[in-house]
Structures are given as C-alpha cells and as structure tokens.
CSV table of C-alpha atoms and ligand atoms in Angstrom, one decimal:
chain,number,residue,atom,x,y,z
T,1,MET,CA,-35.2,5.2,-38.0
T,2,ASN,CA,-33.2,6.8,-35.2
T,3,VAL,CA,-29.9,5.0,-34.6
T,4,LEU,CA,-27.5,5.3,-31.6
T,5,ILE,CA,-23.9,4.2,-32.0
T,6,ILE,CA,-21.9,3.7,-28.8
T,7,GLY,CA,-18.2,4.5,-28.9
T,8,SER,CA,-15.8,7.3,-29.7
T,9,GLY,CA,-13.1,6.1,-32.0
T,10,GLY,CA,-12.2,5.8,-35.7
T,11,ARG,CA,-14.3,2.6,-35.9
T,12,GLU,CA,-17.4,4.4,-34.7
T,13,HIS,CA,-16.7,7.3,-37.1
T,14,ALA,CA,-16.5,4.8,-39.9
T,15,LEU,CA,-19.8,3.2,-38.8
T,16,ALA,CA,-21.4,6.6,-38.4
T,17,HIS,CA,-20.2,7.6,-41.9
T,18,SER,CA,-21.8,4.4,-43.5
T,19,ILE,CA,-25.0,4.6,-41.5
T,20,SER,CA,-25.4,8.3,-42.2
T,21,LYS,CA,-25.8,7.5,-45.9
T,22,SER,CA,-28.7,5.2,-45.4
T,23,PRO,CA,-32.1,6.1,-46.9
T,24,LEU,CA,-33.7,4.4,-43.8
T,25,LEU,CA,-32.1,6.9,-41.4
T,26,ASP,CA,-33.8,9.8,-39.7
T,27,THR,CA,-31.5,10.8,-36.8
T,28,LEU,CA,-28.1,9.5,-35.9
T,29,VAL,CA,-26.8,9.9,-32.4
T,30,VAL,CA,-23.4,8.8,-31.1
T,31,SER,CA,-22.4,8.5,-27.5
T,32,PRO,CA,-20.0,9.9,-26.7
T,33,GLY,CA,-18.7,10.4,-30.3
T,34,ASN,CA,-15.9,12.8,-31.2
T,35,PRO,CA,-15.4,16.1,-33.1
T,36,GLY,CA,-15.2,14.3,-36.5
T,37,ILE,CA,-18.4,12.3,-35.8
T,38,ALA,CA,-20.1,15.6,-34.6
T,39,GLU,CA,-20.0,16.8,-38.2
T,40,ILE,CA,-22.4,14.0,-39.3
T,41,ALA,CA,-24.3,13.0,-36.1
T,42,LYS,CA,-25.5,14.4,-32.8
T,43,CYS,CA,-22.9,13.5,-30.1
T,44,VAL,CA,-24.1,13.0,-26.5
T,45,ASP,CA,-21.9,12.1,-23.6
T,46,CYS,CA,-23.6,9.8,-21.2
T,47,PRO,CA,-21.8,9.6,-17.9
T,48,ASP,CA,-23.5,6.4,-16.8
T,49,GLU,CA,-26.0,3.7,-17.9
T,50,PRO,CA,-29.1,5.4,-16.6
T,51,ALA,CA,-28.1,8.5,-18.7
T,52,LEU,CA,-27.8,6.2,-21.7
T,53,PHE,CA,-31.2,4.7,-21.1
T,54,SER,CA,-32.7,8.2,-20.8
T,55,LEU,CA,-31.1,9.2,-24.0
T,56,ILE,CA,-32.5,6.2,-25.8
T,57,GLU,CA,-35.9,7.1,-24.6
T,58,SER,CA,-35.8,10.8,-25.2
T,59,ALA,CA,-34.2,10.5,-28.7
T,60,HIS,CA,-36.7,7.7,-29.6
T,61,ILE,CA,-33.9,5.4,-30.6
T,62,ASP,CA,-34.9,2.4,-32.7
T,63,LEU,CA,-31.6,0.6,-33.0
T,64,VAL,CA,-28.4,0.7,-30.8
T,65,VAL,CA,-25.1,-0.3,-32.4
T,66,ILE,CA,-22.4,-1.1,-29.9
T,67,GLY,CA,-18.8,-0.4,-31.2
T,68,PRO,CA,-16.2,-1.4,-28.6
T,69,GLU,CA,-15.7,-4.7,-26.8
T,70,ALA,CA,-15.8,-3.6,-23.2
T,71,PRO,CA,-19.6,-2.8,-23.0
T,72,LEU,CA,-20.4,-6.0,-25.0
T,73,VAL,CA,-18.3,-8.2,-22.7
T,74,ASP,CA,-20.0,-6.4,-19.8
T,75,GLY,CA,-23.4,-7.4,-21.0
T,76,LEU,CA,-24.8,-4.0,-22.2
T,77,ALA,CA,-26.6,-5.7,-25.2
T,78,ASP,CA,-28.5,-8.0,-22.8
T,79,ARG,CA,-29.6,-5.1,-20.6
T,80,LEU,CA,-30.8,-3.2,-23.6
T,81,ARG,CA,-32.7,-6.2,-25.0
T,82,ALA,CA,-34.3,-6.8,-21.6
T,83,LYS,CA,-36.0,-3.5,-22.2
T,84,ASP,CA,-37.1,-4.4,-25.7
T,85,ILE,CA,-34.5,-2.1,-27.3
T,86,MET,CA,-33.2,-3.4,-30.7
T,87,VAL,CA,-29.4,-3.9,-30.5
T,88,PHE,CA,-26.8,-4.9,-33.0
T,89,GLY,CA,-24.0,-6.7,-31.0
T,90,PRO,CA,-23.5,-10.0,-29.3
T,91,SER,CA,-24.9,-11.0,-25.9
T,92,GLN,CA,-22.5,-11.2,-22.9
T,93,GLN,CA,-22.3,-14.9,-23.3
T,94,ALA,CA,-21.5,-14.8,-27.0
T,95,ALA,CA,-19.0,-11.9,-26.4
T,96,MET,CA,-17.0,-14.4,-24.4
T,97,LEU,CA,-15.4,-15.4,-27.7
T,98,GLU,CA,-13.3,-12.2,-27.1
T,99,GLY,CA,-13.8,-11.8,-23.3
T,100,SER,CA,-12.1,-15.1,-22.5
T,101,LYS,CA,-9.4,-16.6,-24.7
T,102,ALA,CA,-9.8,-20.0,-22.9
T,103,PHE,CA,-13.5,-19.9,-23.6
T,104,ALA,CA,-12.7,-19.3,-27.3
T,105,ARG,CA,-10.1,-22.1,-27.5
T,106,ASP,CA,-12.4,-24.6,-25.7
T,107,PHE,CA,-15.2,-23.7,-28.1
T,108,CYS,CA,-12.9,-24.3,-31.1
T,109,ASP,CA,-11.8,-27.6,-29.8
T,110,ARG,CA,-15.4,-28.7,-29.3
T,111,HIS,CA,-16.4,-27.7,-32.8
T,112,ASN,CA,-13.3,-28.9,-34.6
T,113,ILE,CA,-12.2,-25.4,-35.7
T,114,PRO,CA,-8.5,-25.3,-36.7
T,115,GLN,CA,-6.2,-23.5,-34.1
T,116,PRO,CA,-2.8,-23.9,-32.4
T,117,GLU,CA,-2.3,-26.3,-29.5
T,118,TRP,CA,-3.0,-24.6,-26.2
T,119,HIS,CA,-3.1,-25.2,-22.4
T,120,ARG,CA,-4.6,-23.2,-19.6
T,121,PHE,CA,-2.8,-22.5,-16.3
T,122,ASP,CA,-3.9,-20.9,-13.0
T,123,ASN,CA,-0.6,-21.1,-11.2
T,124,SER,CA,2.9,-20.2,-12.3
T,125,ALA,CA,4.7,-23.2,-10.9
T,126,ASP,CA,2.7,-25.5,-13.3
T,127,ALA,CA,3.0,-23.1,-16.2
T,128,CYS,CA,6.8,-22.7,-15.8
T,129,ALA,CA,7.2,-26.4,-15.4
T,130,TYR,CA,5.4,-26.9,-18.7
T,131,ILE,CA,7.7,-24.4,-20.4
T,132,ARG,CA,10.9,-26.0,-18.9
T,133,GLY,CA,9.6,-29.5,-20.0
T,134,HIS,CA,9.4,-28.5,-23.6
T,135,ALA,CA,12.4,-29.2,-25.9
T,136,ALA,CA,11.6,-26.4,-28.3
T,137,ASP,CA,11.6,-22.6,-27.7
T,138,GLY,CA,8.8,-20.4,-29.0
T,139,HIS,CA,5.6,-20.2,-27.1
T,140,VAL,CA,2.9,-17.6,-26.9
T,141,ILE,CA,1.7,-16.5,-23.4
T,142,LYS,CA,-1.7,-14.9,-23.2
T,143,ALA,CA,-3.8,-13.4,-20.4
T,144,ASP,CA,-7.2,-15.0,-20.5
T,145,GLY,CA,-9.3,-11.9,-20.2
T,146,LEU,CA,-9.5,-8.4,-21.8
T,147,ALA,CA,-6.1,-6.6,-21.5
T,148,ALA,CA,-6.6,-3.7,-24.0
T,149,GLY,CA,-4.6,-5.6,-26.6
T,150,LYS,CA,-1.5,-5.9,-24.4
T,151,GLY,CA,-2.1,-9.3,-22.9
T,152,VAL,CA,-0.1,-11.4,-25.5
T,153,VAL,CA,3.6,-12.1,-25.3
T,154,VAL,CA,5.2,-14.0,-28.2
T,155,ALA,CA,8.2,-15.4,-26.4
T,156,ASP,CA,11.4,-16.4,-28.4
T,157,THR,CA,13.1,-18.1,-25.4
T,158,LYS,CA,12.1,-20.0,-22.3
T,159,ASP,CA,13.3,-17.1,-20.1
T,160,GLU,CA,11.0,-14.7,-21.9
T,161,ALA,CA,8.1,-17.1,-21.5
T,162,ILE,CA,8.8,-17.6,-17.8
T,163,ALA,CA,9.1,-13.8,-17.3
T,164,ALA,CA,5.7,-13.3,-18.9
T,165,ILE,CA,4.1,-16.1,-16.9
T,166,THR,CA,5.3,-14.7,-13.6
T,167,SER,CA,4.3,-11.1,-14.3
T,168,MET,CA,0.8,-12.2,-15.4
T,169,LEU,CA,0.1,-14.9,-12.8
T,170,ASP,CA,2.1,-13.8,-9.8
T,171,ASP,CA,2.3,-10.0,-10.2
T,172,GLN,CA,-1.2,-9.8,-11.7
T,173,GLN,CA,0.0,-7.5,-14.4
T,174,PHE,CA,-3.5,-7.4,-15.9
T,175,GLY,CA,-5.4,-7.7,-12.7
T,176,HIS,CA,-8.4,-10.0,-12.9
T,177,ALA,CA,-7.7,-10.5,-16.7
T,178,SER,CA,-4.6,-12.5,-15.9
T,179,THR,CA,-5.7,-14.8,-13.0
T,180,SER,CA,-5.6,-17.4,-15.7
T,181,ILE,CA,-3.3,-17.7,-18.7
T,182,LEU,CA,-2.9,-19.7,-21.9
T,183,ILE,CA,0.3,-21.1,-23.2
T,184,GLU,CA,0.0,-21.7,-26.9
T,185,GLU,CA,2.0,-23.4,-29.6
T,186,ARG,CA,3.6,-20.6,-31.7
T,187,ILE,CA,2.4,-21.0,-35.2
T,188,THR,CA,3.9,-19.2,-38.2
T,189,GLY,CA,2.5,-17.7,-41.4
T,190,VAL,CA,1.0,-14.4,-42.7
T,191,GLU,CA,-1.8,-12.9,-40.7
T,192,ALA,CA,-5.1,-11.6,-42.0
T,193,SER,CA,-8.6,-11.0,-40.6
T,194,LEU,CA,-12.0,-11.9,-41.9
T,195,PHE,CA,-15.1,-9.9,-40.9
T,196,ALA,CA,-18.6,-11.2,-40.8
T,197,ILE,CA,-22.1,-9.9,-39.9
T,198,ALA,CA,-24.0,-12.6,-38.1
T,199,ASP,CA,-27.7,-12.9,-37.2
T,200,GLY,CA,-27.5,-15.8,-34.8
T,201,ASP,CA,-28.2,-18.4,-37.5
T,202,ASP,CA,-26.2,-17.3,-40.4
T,203,ALA,CA,-23.4,-14.9,-41.5
T,204,MET,CA,-22.4,-12.7,-44.4
T,205,MET,CA,-18.9,-11.7,-45.2
T,206,ILE,CA,-18.3,-8.0,-45.0
T,207,GLY,CA,-14.6,-8.0,-46.0
T,208,THR,CA,-11.0,-9.0,-45.2
T,209,ALA,CA,-8.1,-6.8,-44.1
T,210,GLN,CA,-4.5,-6.9,-43.0
T,211,ASP,CA,-3.5,-4.5,-40.3
T,212,TYR,CA,0.0,-3.2,-39.4
T,213,LYS,CA,0.4,-3.7,-35.6
T,214,ARG,CA,3.9,-2.5,-34.9
T,215,VAL,CA,4.6,1.2,-34.5
T,216,GLY,CA,7.6,1.5,-36.7
T,217,ASP,CA,8.3,1.1,-40.5
T,218,GLY,CA,9.4,-2.4,-41.4
T,219,ASP,CA,7.3,-3.9,-38.6
T,220,THR,CA,9.6,-2.7,-35.8
T,221,GLY,CA,9.0,-1.4,-32.3
T,222,PRO,CA,6.1,-2.2,-29.9
T,223,ASN,CA,2.7,-3.4,-30.8
T,224,THR,CA,-0.1,-0.9,-31.1
T,225,GLY,CA,-3.8,-1.0,-31.7
T,226,GLY,CA,-3.0,-0.8,-35.4
T,227,MET,CA,-1.0,1.8,-37.5
T,228,GLY,CA,-2.8,1.2,-40.8
T,229,ALA,CA,-4.6,-1.5,-42.8
T,230,VAL,CA,-5.4,-2.6,-46.3
T,231,SER,CA,-8.5,-4.3,-47.7
T,232,PRO,CA,-8.9,-6.8,-49.2
T,233,ALA,CA,-6.2,-8.7,-47.4
T,234,PRO,CA,-3.5,-9.6,-49.9
T,235,ALA,CA,-2.8,-12.9,-48.0
T,236,LEU,CA,-6.4,-14.1,-48.3
T,237,ASP,CA,-7.0,-15.1,-51.9
T,238,ASP,CA,-10.4,-16.4,-52.9
T,239,ARG,CA,-9.5,-20.0,-52.2
T,240,LEU,CA,-8.1,-19.3,-48.7
T,241,CYS,CA,-11.0,-17.1,-48.0
T,242,GLU,CA,-13.5,-19.8,-48.9
T,243,THR,CA,-11.6,-22.3,-46.8
T,244,ALA,CA,-11.5,-20.0,-43.8
T,245,TRP,CA,-15.2,-19.2,-44.2
T,246,GLN,CA,-16.3,-22.8,-44.3
T,247,ASP,CA,-13.8,-24.3,-41.8
T,248,ILE,CA,-14.0,-21.4,-39.3
T,249,VAL,CA,-16.7,-18.7,-39.6
T,250,GLU,CA,-19.6,-21.1,-40.5
T,251,LYS,CA,-18.6,-23.5,-37.8
T,252,VAL,CA,-18.5,-20.7,-35.2
T,253,ILE,CA,-22.0,-19.5,-36.1
T,254,LYS,CA,-23.4,-23.0,-36.1
T,255,GLY,CA,-21.5,-24.0,-32.9
T,256,MET,CA,-22.6,-20.9,-31.0
T,257,LYS,CA,-26.2,-21.7,-31.9
T,258,ALA,CA,-25.8,-25.3,-30.9
T,259,ASP,CA,-24.3,-24.2,-27.6
T,260,HIS,CA,-27.3,-21.9,-27.0
T,261,MET,CA,-25.4,-18.7,-27.4
T,262,PRO,CA,-26.5,-17.5,-30.8
T,263,TYR,CA,-24.0,-15.0,-32.2
T,264,GLN,CA,-25.4,-11.8,-33.5
T,265,GLY,CA,-23.1,-8.9,-34.4
T,266,PHE,CA,-19.8,-8.3,-36.1
T,267,LEU,CA,-17.5,-11.3,-35.8
T,268,TYR,CA,-13.8,-10.5,-36.3
T,269,THR,CA,-11.7,-13.6,-36.9
T,270,GLY,CA,-7.9,-13.1,-36.7
T,271,LEU,CA,-6.2,-15.8,-38.8
T,272,MET,CA,-2.8,-17.1,-39.5
T,273,MET,CA,-2.2,-18.8,-42.9
T,274,THR,CA,-0.1,-21.8,-41.8
T,275,ALA,CA,1.3,-24.5,-44.0
T,276,ASN,CA,-1.7,-26.6,-42.9
T,277,GLY,CA,-4.3,-23.9,-43.8
T,278,PRO,CA,-5.8,-21.0,-41.9
T,279,LYS,CA,-5.9,-21.3,-38.1
T,280,VAL,CA,-7.6,-19.1,-35.5
T,281,ILE,CA,-5.3,-16.6,-33.7
T,282,GLU,CA,-8.2,-14.8,-32.0
T,283,PHE,CA,-11.8,-13.8,-32.2
T,284,ASN,CA,-13.1,-10.3,-31.4
T,285,CYS,CA,-16.8,-9.6,-30.8
T,286,ARG,CA,-16.8,-6.3,-32.7
T,287,PHE,CA,-15.5,-4.6,-35.7
T,288,GLY,CA,-11.7,-4.0,-35.8
T,289,ASP,CA,-10.1,-0.6,-35.5
T,290,PRO,CA,-8.6,0.4,-38.0
T,291,GLU,CA,-10.2,-2.4,-40.0
T,292,ALA,CA,-13.6,-0.8,-40.0
T,293,GLU,CA,-12.1,2.3,-41.5
T,294,VAL,CA,-10.7,0.4,-44.4
T,295,ILE,CA,-13.5,-2.1,-45.0
T,296,LEU,CA,-16.7,-0.1,-44.5
T,297,PRO,CA,-15.8,2.5,-47.2
T,298,ARG,CA,-15.7,-0.4,-49.7
T,299,LEU,CA,-19.2,-1.4,-48.9
T,300,GLN,CA,-21.6,-0.1,-51.5
T,301,SER,CA,-24.8,-1.7,-50.1
T,302,ASP,CA,-26.7,0.0,-47.4
T,303,LEU,CA,-25.1,-0.9,-44.0
T,304,LEU,CA,-28.2,0.0,-41.9
T,305,THR,CA,-30.4,-2.4,-44.0
T,306,THR,CA,-27.9,-5.2,-43.3
T,307,LEU,CA,-27.6,-4.5,-39.6
T,308,LEU,CA,-31.4,-4.5,-39.3
T,309,ALA,CA,-31.6,-7.8,-41.1
T,310,ALA,CA,-29.2,-9.2,-38.6
T,311,CYS,CA,-31.3,-8.0,-35.7
T,312,SER,CA,-34.6,-9.3,-37.1
T,313,SER,CA,-35.7,-12.4,-35.3
T,314,ASP,CA,-37.8,-14.1,-37.9
T,315,PRO,CA,-37.1,-17.8,-37.2
T,316,SER,CA,-38.8,-19.0,-40.5
T,317,SER,CA,-36.0,-18.1,-42.9
T,318,SER,CA,-32.5,-16.8,-43.0
T,319,ASN,CA,-32.5,-13.1,-42.5
T,320,PHE,CA,-29.8,-12.7,-45.1
T,321,LYS,CA,-31.7,-14.8,-47.8
T,322,ASP,CA,-31.8,-12.8,-51.0
T,323,MET,CA,-29.3,-10.2,-49.7
T,324,ASP,CA,-26.3,-9.7,-51.8
T,325,LEU,CA,-23.7,-7.2,-50.5
T,326,LYS,CA,-21.9,-5.1,-53.1
T,327,PHE,CA,-18.4,-3.8,-52.7
T,328,HIS,CA,-16.1,-1.4,-54.4
T,329,ASP,CA,-14.0,-3.8,-56.5
T,330,GLY,CA,-10.6,-2.1,-56.1
T,331,ALA,CA,-8.7,-1.8,-52.8
T,332,ALA,CA,-8.7,0.5,-49.8
T,333,VAL,CA,-5.8,1.6,-47.6
T,334,THR,CA,-6.0,3.5,-44.3
T,335,VAL,CA,-3.0,5.2,-42.6
T,336,ILE,CA,-3.3,6.0,-38.9
T,337,MET,CA,-1.8,9.3,-37.8
T,338,VAL,CA,-0.7,9.2,-34.2
T,339,ASN,CA,0.9,11.5,-31.6
T,340,ARG,CA,4.6,10.8,-31.4
T,341,GLY,CA,5.4,8.4,-28.5
T,342,TYR,CA,2.3,6.2,-29.0
T,343,PRO,CA,1.9,3.5,-27.7
T,344,GLY,CA,3.9,4.9,-24.8
T,345,ALA,CA,3.6,8.4,-23.3
T,346,ILE,CA,2.5,11.1,-25.7
T,347,LYS,CA,2.3,14.9,-25.5
T,348,ALA,CA,-1.3,15.6,-26.5
T,349,GLY,CA,-3.0,18.8,-27.5
T,350,GLY,CA,-1.4,20.0,-30.8
T,351,VAL,CA,-3.7,21.9,-33.1
T,352,ILE,CA,-4.4,19.9,-36.3
T,353,ASN,CA,-4.0,21.8,-39.6
T,354,GLY,CA,-5.3,20.6,-43.0
T,355,LEU,CA,-8.6,19.1,-41.9
T,356,LYS,CA,-10.7,21.6,-44.0
T,357,ARG,CA,-11.3,19.9,-47.3
T,358,ASP,CA,-12.6,20.9,-50.7
T,359,ASP,CA,-14.9,18.7,-52.7
T,360,ALA,CA,-12.0,17.1,-54.6
T,361,ASP,CA,-10.5,15.9,-51.3
T,362,THR,CA,-13.9,14.4,-50.2
T,363,ASP,CA,-13.8,12.2,-53.3
T,364,ALA,CA,-10.2,11.3,-52.9
T,365,ALA,CA,-10.0,10.4,-49.2
T,366,LEU,CA,-11.9,10.0,-46.0
T,367,VAL,CA,-10.6,11.3,-42.7
T,368,PHE,CA,-12.0,9.4,-39.6
T,369,HIS,CA,-11.3,10.9,-36.2
T,370,ALA,CA,-10.0,8.6,-33.5
T,371,GLY,CA,-8.5,10.7,-30.7
T,372,THR,CA,-9.4,14.4,-31.3
T,373,GLY,CA,-10.8,17.1,-29.2
T,374,LYS,CA,-11.9,20.7,-29.5
T,375,LYS,CA,-10.3,23.8,-28.2
T,376,GLY,CA,-12.3,26.8,-29.2
T,377,ASP,CA,-12.8,26.4,-32.9
T,378,ASP,CA,-9.6,24.3,-33.3
T,379,ILE,CA,-9.5,20.5,-33.5
T,380,ILE,CA,-6.6,19.2,-31.4
T,381,ALA,CA,-4.8,15.8,-31.3
T,382,THR,CA,-5.8,14.3,-27.9
T,383,GLY,CA,-5.3,10.6,-28.3
T,384,GLY,CA,-2.5,8.1,-29.1
T,385,ARG,CA,-4.2,7.3,-32.4
T,386,VAL,CA,-5.6,10.6,-33.7
T,387,LEU,CA,-6.9,10.2,-37.3
T,388,ALA,CA,-7.4,7.4,-39.8
T,389,VAL,CA,-7.0,8.5,-43.4
T,390,THR,CA,-8.6,6.1,-45.9
T,391,ALA,CA,-8.5,6.1,-49.7
T,392,LEU,CA,-10.1,3.8,-52.2
T,393,GLY,CA,-8.2,3.0,-55.4
T,394,SER,CA,-8.3,0.8,-58.4
T,395,ASP,CA,-5.7,-1.4,-56.7
T,396,GLN,CA,-3.6,-1.4,-53.5
T,397,ALA,CA,-0.9,0.7,-55.0
T,398,ASP,CA,-3.4,3.3,-56.2
T,399,ALA,CA,-5.2,3.4,-52.9
T,400,ARG,CA,-1.9,3.7,-51.0
T,401,THR,CA,-0.7,6.6,-53.2
T,402,LYS,CA,-4.0,8.5,-52.6
T,403,ALA,CA,-4.1,7.8,-48.9
T,404,TYR,CA,-0.5,9.2,-48.4
T,405,GLN,CA,-1.2,12.2,-50.7
T,406,HIS,CA,-4.0,13.1,-48.3
T,407,VAL,CA,-2.0,12.3,-45.1
T,408,LYS,CA,0.7,14.9,-46.3
T,409,LYS,CA,-2.0,17.7,-46.2
T,410,ILE,CA,-2.6,17.2,-42.5
T,411,SER,CA,-0.1,18.1,-39.8
T,412,TRP,CA,0.2,19.1,-36.1
T,413,PRO,CA,3.2,19.4,-33.7
T,414,GLY,CA,4.2,15.8,-32.8
T,415,VAL,CA,2.4,14.0,-35.6
T,416,TYR,CA,3.8,10.6,-36.6
T,417,TYR,CA,2.7,7.9,-39.0
T,418,ARG,CA,4.2,4.9,-40.7
T,419,LYS,CA,5.5,5.4,-44.2
T,420,ASP,CA,5.1,1.8,-45.4
T,421,ILE,CA,1.5,0.9,-45.0
T,422,ALA,CA,0.4,-1.3,-47.9
T,423,LYS,CA,3.8,-1.0,-49.5
M,501,AMP,P1,-4.0,-11.6,-30.2
M,501,AMP,O1,-4.2,-10.5,-29.3
M,501,AMP,O2,-4.5,-12.9,-29.7
M,501,AMP,O3,-4.4,-11.3,-31.6
M,501,AMP,O4,-2.4,-11.8,-30.4
M,501,AMP,C1,-1.6,-10.7,-30.8
M,501,AMP,C2,-0.6,-11.2,-31.8
M,501,AMP,O5,0.2,-12.2,-31.2
M,501,AMP,C3,-1.2,-11.8,-33.0
M,501,AMP,O6,-1.6,-10.8,-34.0
M,501,AMP,C4,-0.1,-12.7,-33.5
M,501,AMP,O7,0.9,-11.9,-34.2
M,501,AMP,C5,0.6,-13.1,-32.2
M,501,AMP,N1,0.0,-14.5,-31.8
M,501,AMP,C6,-1.0,-14.7,-31.1
M,501,AMP,N2,-1.2,-16.1,-30.9
M,501,AMP,C7,-0.2,-16.7,-31.6
M,501,AMP,C8,0.2,-18.0,-31.8
M,501,AMP,N3,-0.5,-19.0,-31.2
M,501,AMP,N4,1.3,-18.3,-32.6
M,501,AMP,C9,2.0,-17.2,-33.1
M,501,AMP,N5,1.7,-15.9,-33.0
M,501,AMP,C10,0.6,-15.6,-32.2
M,502,LIG,N1,-6.8,-3.7,-35.1
M,502,LIG,C1,-7.0,-4.7,-34.1
M,502,LIG,C2,-8.3,-4.7,-33.3
M,502,LIG,O1,-9.2,-3.9,-33.6
M,502,LIG,O2,-8.3,-5.4,-32.4
C-alpha cells in the first residue's frame, strides 16, 4: 500500500514512525512533513488542494491519514471520499465534535453523556447577566469554534469571566470562532485523556494519557499545546477506564451513528475525574499532540492494519471483530523540547546538536520532530515546540529517567523543557 499522511508535527512523525513499520506498506508520503519525517518518508509540500489531489494520483496513494483538526473540520475527508479515495479521519459533520463546542455539548445532552452544566450565548449582555446572577464564582468561558487551543478561560472571579466574555463576543478575539460562546460550570478533578480508533459502528481503545499543559515546572505559567505526556494515564485506573469507555466513548459512537454522522477516525476524549465519575471536558476529532508521541510507541500491533480495518465499509460485521491490539505493558513518557519564550514570542533558528544517534540510543529513546527546519546540512529549531523525546520503560519512573537521559544529549541555543514531566 501507498499511504499519505497529512500534517507536519510531532503527531504526524509518530504516525509515520508506526506506519513505516507495517508489513503492508510500500511507500509512505507525508505532506508537508518535516526534516525528521523525511528520514523515514517522502515529504512533499502541497501549496493547495489541487496539488494535493495531483500528488495522490501521481504517487498512487491508497490511503490518506489526516493528522490535524483544521483540514478535518474544513471537510477534506469528504472531498477525498467523493473521489473514491480511502481516508482515515472523520467527515466534516462528525468533526463538529471538535469544531463546535456547542455541538458537542448538545450531542452529549441528547445522548445522556456525563458533562458539566453549560449554556450558550451569542450576546455579551445576556452572558454577563448570567454571570452576575450566579452566587458562586468559578466559571469556564469558551469560544464555540476552533481557536488553536487558546479559546478557553477558566475564570476564578466574576470580573475575569466578564472580561473573557467581552473580549470574545464584543471584541471578536477569535474572529468567527467566538461569535458564540459557552459558559460552563467549573468542575474539579484530575484530567486524563482516552483515545479510540472508530470505524463508524464500533471503537477500539488505543490508549490513555495525561499531558502537561502549562509551560512551567509545577504547572505554572501559560497554557501550551502540551509540554510532555505520560501513558498510561495514572489517573485512569482500569475501573475508571471501563466506566469512561462505557458511559462516554461507546455512547458517542452509537449516538453519532444514530444521528446519521457515523464517526470514523481517532477520537480524543478529554476527561475530568470528578467525585461523580468521569465527565467530558472536550472532544477532539484527531490524535493528540504530544499524546500520539507517547501512545503510539506503546502499540505493538500493526497500526496500518488497524487503520485499514476502520476504513473498511463492510456492513455485515464489526470491522474490529477478532482484532486484539497489543501494547507494551510498561509506561511511556514524552518530554517536549521548545524554543524559550513559547507559547509567546520565540527566537527561532538555533542549530540543534545531539540528534545523531547510535544504535543504543535508538533502543532507548525516540525523537519526534515537531518544529524543525533545515539550513544546509544542519537541523534547526524553527517552531515553538521543536522536538518530542519519548522513552518506554518498565514503569513511569523508568520511562521518565530514560526520556530525560536522552533529552540531556540534545541542545541548541534557547532550548527549554520542563524538568518535572511524569515526576
Ligand atoms: P479545552 O480546550 O476544552 O480542553 O479546555 C482547556 C482546559 O480548560 C482543560 O484542559 C481544563 O483544564 C479546563 N476546562 C475546560 N472546561 C472545564 C470545565 N467545565 N471545568 C473545569 N475546567 C475546565
Ligand atoms: N495535547 C492537546 C491536544 O492535542 O489537543
């Protein structure tokens, strides 16, 4: 098979790494990819969609795997399927689970899926009146649409809530994405994420993870795309995992089918373990980043076989019948190395040292590229998030030690990483 992955980050490098090991694979193409991915796949930059369609034709692509949310929410999977191209990734309608937070909350209410209380507002006078009318402080204000992970404000006070409401609704802080907002009850508990591969009818669990969102040690400083992660998620023991799977993931897959939007692709469920059990914080219509970098290395079964099963449209039986995914039974830890200043302004372009590895390193750790570029023969740090260093271990402590041992071998001017991932 010839496979095309769309995307350029650490998640796509981890997907490419797993797919490249498949016995079913002939050629792997990634668009646009990055210098790390270029070591295991052919990278082609497609400036527009016609160029992408030409690439699919000229490279005889049999399966397209879409990594990021933006093209999914924009309906790329539907446009590919309309041309009879096999795609792993949800339709535009199904991707609304991430594309509109109000859509996802409405859906959960309809299907009795546990979540915080919520209200939707289109004008700031009503939204502010709602906040002022509440005795208790502590609300979460969310832009309805995609806001690059920045559209959520957890407000401690009414003043903070009102400031967030006015900047989203009146000042259109996130443009079209904040023409409507949600005000949610603020729930408390430990957060963890559950990842599923769905075929429209059914789903299989691919792993759990906990990510570290704040930039600084001890969970301080601004939120980021993720500074590291651990899998399995310590907060999701077997019992909680089973509860979350039955009460949430299975209901989502059944509900989407019943609502005529069958969900095929990765489903990322962000959960909070409350005193009343797991509740949905958010859905994403794709794999997480850095969660893919920490979960996929634990998968011992062939990823490509699993993706193909999810794409098969045999209505007579579950595509996943008789499939049993096997996982490394220890733990994995990934540490994200960033350019100092991230998630704010960064000075990019430092030459990265320590990327050349010997065989012992290859066994000990995997280095996924997120924001790198090439300058002559050098690899340079171009992004906010630059590298994801993942290690497997017999347990979390062992994986953590191995990941940091490898992180210390890599450096560039302006490198920064958290020292307490998985501690
Ligand atoms: P989201 O982008 O929806 O995942 O939200 C970003 C972060 O905001 C989450 O990881 C939570 O830490 C927090 N958050 C979102 N919704 C709630 C809620 N209803 N109650 C408490 N915290 C929340
Ligand atoms: N790590 C969070 C995300 O992928 O959305």
